[in-house]
């Protein structure tokens, strides 16, 4: 079965600084990979997804993620963080033959002025 | 209107009460899910359904039951609520070939 680890529980960055959120997965083949964002009091919104092909994936709100098979990683990046990016971020992994996505425990992002 | 709608959005109840959380969708997806979110634990799968006649347990199904009344409706029941079922519950639908999830706004349940 596939699993995912988000090593950072909390991250604090200054507004305008760059951001990288880490995600490592465990799966024997090429997984389906997702990043979701949850703003306070809201549901989960898809930021981006990877199924195959180009390993650098562009998403909404200026986010991107890179699939690195050799490192079993799918890290989320943004070059310049805005205060509105403060939220909980979840990495999720699925499989072509799977029945449901497995989620990491999330990374809480705080943006300081 | 939201594609995935959950009711109620907030509910406070007492230990031992029966609670039903309802979910309806207009996305036309066959797959529907109930997840539970707790701080620091991420989202954990309670039940999932691939069609009206297909119901499957997830990793934390004990104390919960579900009903798939129609392709568009999937409800979650707590037969006798207990305080450690206090959590944020999400309904989701999925694209069959990729598993991409589409979430409702969540139902916050507090059991006193």
Short mmCIF file of N, CA and C in Angstrom, two decimals, chain A residues 25-108:
data_model
loop_
_atom_site.label_atom_id
_atom_site.label_comp_id
_atom_site.label_asym_id
_atom_site.label_seq_id
_atom_site.Cartn_x
_atom_site.Cartn_y
_atom_site.Cartn_z
N UNK A 25 6.95 9.90 -0.36
CA UNK A 25 5.95 8.86 -0.50
C UNK A 25 6.61 7.50 -0.53
N UNK A 26 5.79 6.50 -0.29
CA UNK A 26 6.24 5.13 -0.39
C UNK A 26 5.28 4.39 -1.29
N UNK A 27 5.83 3.92 -2.41
CA UNK A 27 5.01 3.16 -3.37
C UNK A 27 5.95 2.51 -4.36
N UNK A 28 5.66 1.30 -4.76
CA UNK A 28 6.58 0.54 -5.61
C UNK A 28 6.64 0.98 -7.05
N UNK A 29 5.63 1.63 -7.53
CA UNK A 29 5.61 2.07 -8.92
C UNK A 29 5.40 3.58 -8.93
N UNK A 30 5.13 4.14 -10.09
CA UNK A 30 4.88 5.58 -10.17
C UNK A 30 3.49 5.87 -9.61
N UNK A 31 3.45 6.68 -8.57
CA UNK A 31 2.15 6.96 -7.95
C UNK A 31 1.45 8.14 -8.60
N UNK A 32 0.23 8.35 -8.23
CA UNK A 32 -0.45 9.60 -8.49
C UNK A 32 -0.21 10.48 -7.27
N UNK A 33 0.18 11.72 -7.48
CA UNK A 33 0.55 12.60 -6.37
C UNK A 33 -0.25 13.90 -6.42
N UNK A 34 -0.62 14.38 -5.24
CA UNK A 34 -1.48 15.54 -5.14
C UNK A 34 -1.00 16.43 -3.99
N UNK A 35 -1.23 17.72 -4.15
CA UNK A 35 -1.15 18.66 -3.04
C UNK A 35 -2.50 19.37 -2.92
N UNK A 36 -3.02 19.35 -1.67
CA UNK A 36 -4.25 20.06 -1.35
C UNK A 36 -3.95 21.13 -0.31
N UNK A 37 -4.75 22.21 -0.33
CA UNK A 37 -4.61 23.26 0.65
C UNK A 37 -5.94 23.44 1.38
N UNK A 38 -5.83 23.67 2.68
CA UNK A 38 -7.02 23.90 3.50
C UNK A 38 -6.86 25.23 4.24
N UNK A 39 -7.59 26.22 3.81
CA UNK A 39 -7.59 27.50 4.52
C UNK A 39 -8.46 27.36 5.77
N UNK A 40 -8.21 28.20 6.76
CA UNK A 40 -8.96 28.09 8.02
C UNK A 40 -10.46 28.07 7.80
N UNK A 41 -11.11 27.06 8.37
CA UNK A 41 -12.56 26.94 8.27
C UNK A 41 -13.08 26.52 6.91
N UNK A 42 -12.18 26.09 6.05
CA UNK A 42 -12.59 25.71 4.69
C UNK A 42 -12.35 24.24 4.42
N UNK A 43 -12.88 23.79 3.31
CA UNK A 43 -12.60 22.44 2.85
C UNK A 43 -11.26 22.39 2.15
N UNK A 44 -10.95 21.28 1.53
CA UNK A 44 -9.67 21.09 0.87
C UNK A 44 -9.80 21.41 -0.61
N UNK A 45 -8.83 22.18 -1.09
CA UNK A 45 -8.80 22.57 -2.49
C UNK A 45 -7.56 22.01 -3.15
N UNK A 46 -7.71 21.47 -4.33
CA UNK A 46 -6.58 20.91 -5.05
C UNK A 46 -5.67 22.03 -5.57
N UNK A 47 -4.38 21.93 -5.22
CA UNK A 47 -3.39 22.87 -5.74
C UNK A 47 -2.78 22.39 -7.05
N UNK A 48 -2.39 21.13 -7.07
CA UNK A 48 -1.80 20.55 -8.27
C UNK A 48 -1.77 19.04 -8.14
N UNK A 49 -1.46 18.39 -9.27
CA UNK A 49 -1.46 16.94 -9.31
C UNK A 49 -0.44 16.45 -10.33
N UNK A 50 0.05 15.23 -10.08
CA UNK A 50 0.99 14.59 -10.99
C UNK A 50 0.52 13.17 -11.26
N UNK A 51 0.42 12.86 -12.56
CA UNK A 51 0.09 11.49 -12.94
C UNK A 51 1.23 10.85 -13.71
N UNK A 52 1.78 11.60 -14.66
CA UNK A 52 2.88 11.09 -15.48
C UNK A 52 3.43 12.26 -16.29
N UNK A 53 4.52 11.99 -17.02
CA UNK A 53 5.05 13.00 -17.92
C UNK A 53 6.00 13.96 -17.24
N UNK A 54 5.92 15.23 -17.62
CA UNK A 54 6.82 16.26 -17.11
C UNK A 54 6.82 16.24 -15.58
N UNK A 55 7.99 16.17 -15.01
CA UNK A 55 8.08 16.01 -13.56
C UNK A 55 7.88 17.31 -12.80
N UNK A 56 7.90 18.44 -13.48
CA UNK A 56 7.63 19.73 -12.85
C UNK A 56 6.20 20.11 -13.19
N UNK A 57 5.41 20.25 -12.15
CA UNK A 57 3.98 20.46 -12.33
C UNK A 57 3.60 21.86 -11.83
N UNK A 58 2.85 22.56 -12.62
CA UNK A 58 2.38 23.89 -12.22
C UNK A 58 0.96 23.77 -11.68
N UNK A 59 0.68 24.56 -10.65
CA UNK A 59 -0.64 24.53 -10.07
C UNK A 59 -1.25 25.91 -9.98
N UNK A 60 -2.29 26.00 -9.17
CA UNK A 60 -2.95 27.28 -8.98
C UNK A 60 -2.20 28.12 -7.96
N UNK A 61 -2.50 29.39 -7.91
CA UNK A 61 -1.97 30.32 -6.93
C UNK A 61 -0.45 30.44 -6.97
N UNK A 62 0.17 30.12 -8.11
CA UNK A 62 1.61 30.28 -8.25
C UNK A 62 2.44 29.16 -7.67
N UNK A 63 1.82 28.08 -7.27
CA UNK A 63 2.55 26.93 -6.72
C UNK A 63 3.03 25.99 -7.83
N UNK A 64 4.11 25.29 -7.54
CA UNK A 64 4.62 24.25 -8.40
C UNK A 64 5.16 23.12 -7.53
N UNK A 65 5.29 21.95 -8.12
CA UNK A 65 5.86 20.81 -7.40
C UNK A 65 6.67 19.99 -8.38
N UNK A 66 7.69 19.33 -7.85
CA UNK A 66 8.56 18.52 -8.69
C UNK A 66 8.57 17.09 -8.20
N UNK A 67 8.28 16.17 -9.09
CA UNK A 67 8.33 14.74 -8.79
C UNK A 67 9.76 14.26 -9.01
N UNK A 68 10.35 13.69 -7.97
CA UNK A 68 11.70 13.13 -8.06
C UNK A 68 11.62 11.66 -7.66
N UNK A 69 11.65 10.82 -8.67
CA UNK A 69 11.51 9.38 -8.42
C UNK A 69 12.65 8.85 -7.56
N UNK A 70 13.87 9.32 -7.82
CA UNK A 70 15.03 8.80 -7.09
C UNK A 70 14.97 9.11 -5.60
N UNK A 71 14.27 10.18 -5.25
CA UNK A 71 14.15 10.58 -3.85
C UNK A 71 12.77 10.28 -3.27
N UNK A 72 11.89 9.70 -4.09
CA UNK A 72 10.51 9.44 -3.66
C UNK A 72 9.90 10.69 -3.04
N UNK A 73 10.06 11.79 -3.75
CA UNK A 73 9.59 13.06 -3.19
C UNK A 73 8.71 13.80 -4.18
N UNK A 74 7.90 14.68 -3.63
CA UNK A 74 7.01 15.54 -4.43
C UNK A 74 6.87 16.83 -3.64
N UNK A 75 7.91 17.64 -3.63
CA UNK A 75 7.94 18.85 -2.82
C UNK A 75 7.22 20.00 -3.49
N UNK A 76 6.53 20.76 -2.68
CA UNK A 76 5.75 21.91 -3.15
C UNK A 76 6.58 23.17 -2.97
N UNK A 77 6.55 24.04 -3.98
CA UNK A 77 7.35 25.26 -3.91
C UNK A 77 6.53 26.46 -4.37
N UNK A 78 6.95 27.61 -3.83
CA UNK A 78 6.41 28.88 -4.31
C UNK A 78 7.50 29.93 -4.15
N UNK A 79 7.78 30.70 -5.18
CA UNK A 79 8.92 31.64 -5.13
C UNK A 79 8.71 32.81 -4.18
N UNK A 80 7.48 33.24 -3.99
CA UNK A 80 7.23 34.41 -3.14
C UNK A 80 5.88 34.22 -2.44
N UNK A 81 5.94 34.06 -1.14
CA UNK A 81 4.73 33.74 -0.38
C UNK A 81 3.94 35.01 -0.05
N UNK A 82 2.63 34.88 -0.11
CA UNK A 82 1.72 35.96 0.24
C UNK A 82 1.04 35.61 1.55
N UNK A 83 0.59 36.64 2.29
CA UNK A 83 -0.04 36.38 3.58
C UNK A 83 -1.24 35.44 3.43
N UNK A 84 -1.91 35.50 2.29
CA UNK A 84 -3.09 34.66 2.08
C UNK A 84 -2.74 33.18 1.89
N UNK A 85 -1.45 32.87 1.78
CA UNK A 85 -1.04 31.46 1.65
C UNK A 85 -1.02 30.73 2.99
N UNK A 86 -1.18 31.46 4.07
CA UNK A 86 -1.22 30.81 5.38
C UNK A 86 -2.38 29.82 5.42
N UNK A 87 -2.05 28.55 5.66
CA UNK A 87 -3.06 27.49 5.58
C UNK A 87 -2.40 26.17 5.98
N UNK A 88 -3.20 25.11 5.91
CA UNK A 88 -2.69 23.75 6.11
C UNK A 88 -2.54 23.11 4.74
N UNK A 89 -1.40 22.47 4.53
CA UNK A 89 -1.11 21.86 3.24
C UNK A 89 -0.98 20.35 3.40
N UNK A 90 -1.66 19.63 2.54
CA UNK A 90 -1.65 18.17 2.60
C UNK A 90 -1.14 17.59 1.29
N UNK A 91 -0.20 16.69 1.43
CA UNK A 91 0.26 15.88 0.31
C UNK A 91 -0.52 14.57 0.33
N UNK A 92 -0.86 14.06 -0.84
CA UNK A 92 -1.61 12.81 -0.90
C UNK A 92 -1.06 11.95 -2.03
N UNK A 93 -1.14 10.65 -1.84
CA UNK A 93 -0.65 9.70 -2.83
C UNK A 93 -1.73 8.69 -3.16
N UNK A 94 -1.81 8.35 -4.41
CA UNK A 94 -2.74 7.35 -4.87
C UNK A 94 -2.04 6.42 -5.84
N UNK A 95 -2.73 5.38 -6.24
CA UNK A 95 -2.15 4.39 -7.14
C UNK A 95 -3.14 4.07 -8.25
N UNK A 96 -2.63 3.73 -9.44
CA UNK A 96 -3.53 3.40 -10.55
C UNK A 96 -4.52 2.30 -10.20
N UNK A 97 -4.10 1.38 -9.34
CA UNK A 97 -4.99 0.28 -8.95
C UNK A 97 -5.57 0.48 -7.56
N UNK A 98 -5.38 1.66 -7.01
CA UNK A 98 -5.84 1.92 -5.65
C UNK A 98 -7.31 2.30 -5.58
N UNK A 99 -7.79 2.39 -4.35
CA UNK A 99 -9.19 2.71 -4.13
C UNK A 99 -9.39 4.06 -3.48
N UNK A 100 -8.35 4.61 -2.87
CA UNK A 100 -8.48 5.89 -2.17
C UNK A 100 -7.11 6.52 -2.03
N UNK A 101 -7.10 7.82 -1.85
CA UNK A 101 -5.85 8.52 -1.60
C UNK A 101 -5.45 8.38 -0.13
N UNK A 102 -4.14 8.30 0.09
CA UNK A 102 -3.59 8.36 1.44
C UNK A 102 -2.99 9.73 1.64
N UNK A 103 -3.30 10.33 2.77
CA UNK A 103 -2.85 11.69 3.04
C UNK A 103 -1.73 11.72 4.07
N UNK A 104 -0.84 12.69 3.92
CA UNK A 104 0.10 12.99 4.98
C UNK A 104 -0.61 13.70 6.10
N UNK A 105 0.12 13.95 7.20
CA UNK A 105 -0.50 14.57 8.37
C UNK A 105 -0.60 16.08 8.25
N UNK A 106 -0.05 16.62 7.18
CA UNK A 106 -0.21 18.04 6.93
C UNK A 106 0.93 18.88 7.45
N UNK A 107 1.13 20.03 6.80
CA UNK A 107 2.08 21.04 7.24
C UNK A 107 1.34 22.35 7.39
N UNK A 108 1.44 22.93 8.56
CA UNK A 108 0.77 24.20 8.82
C UNK A 108 1.73 25.34 8.49
#
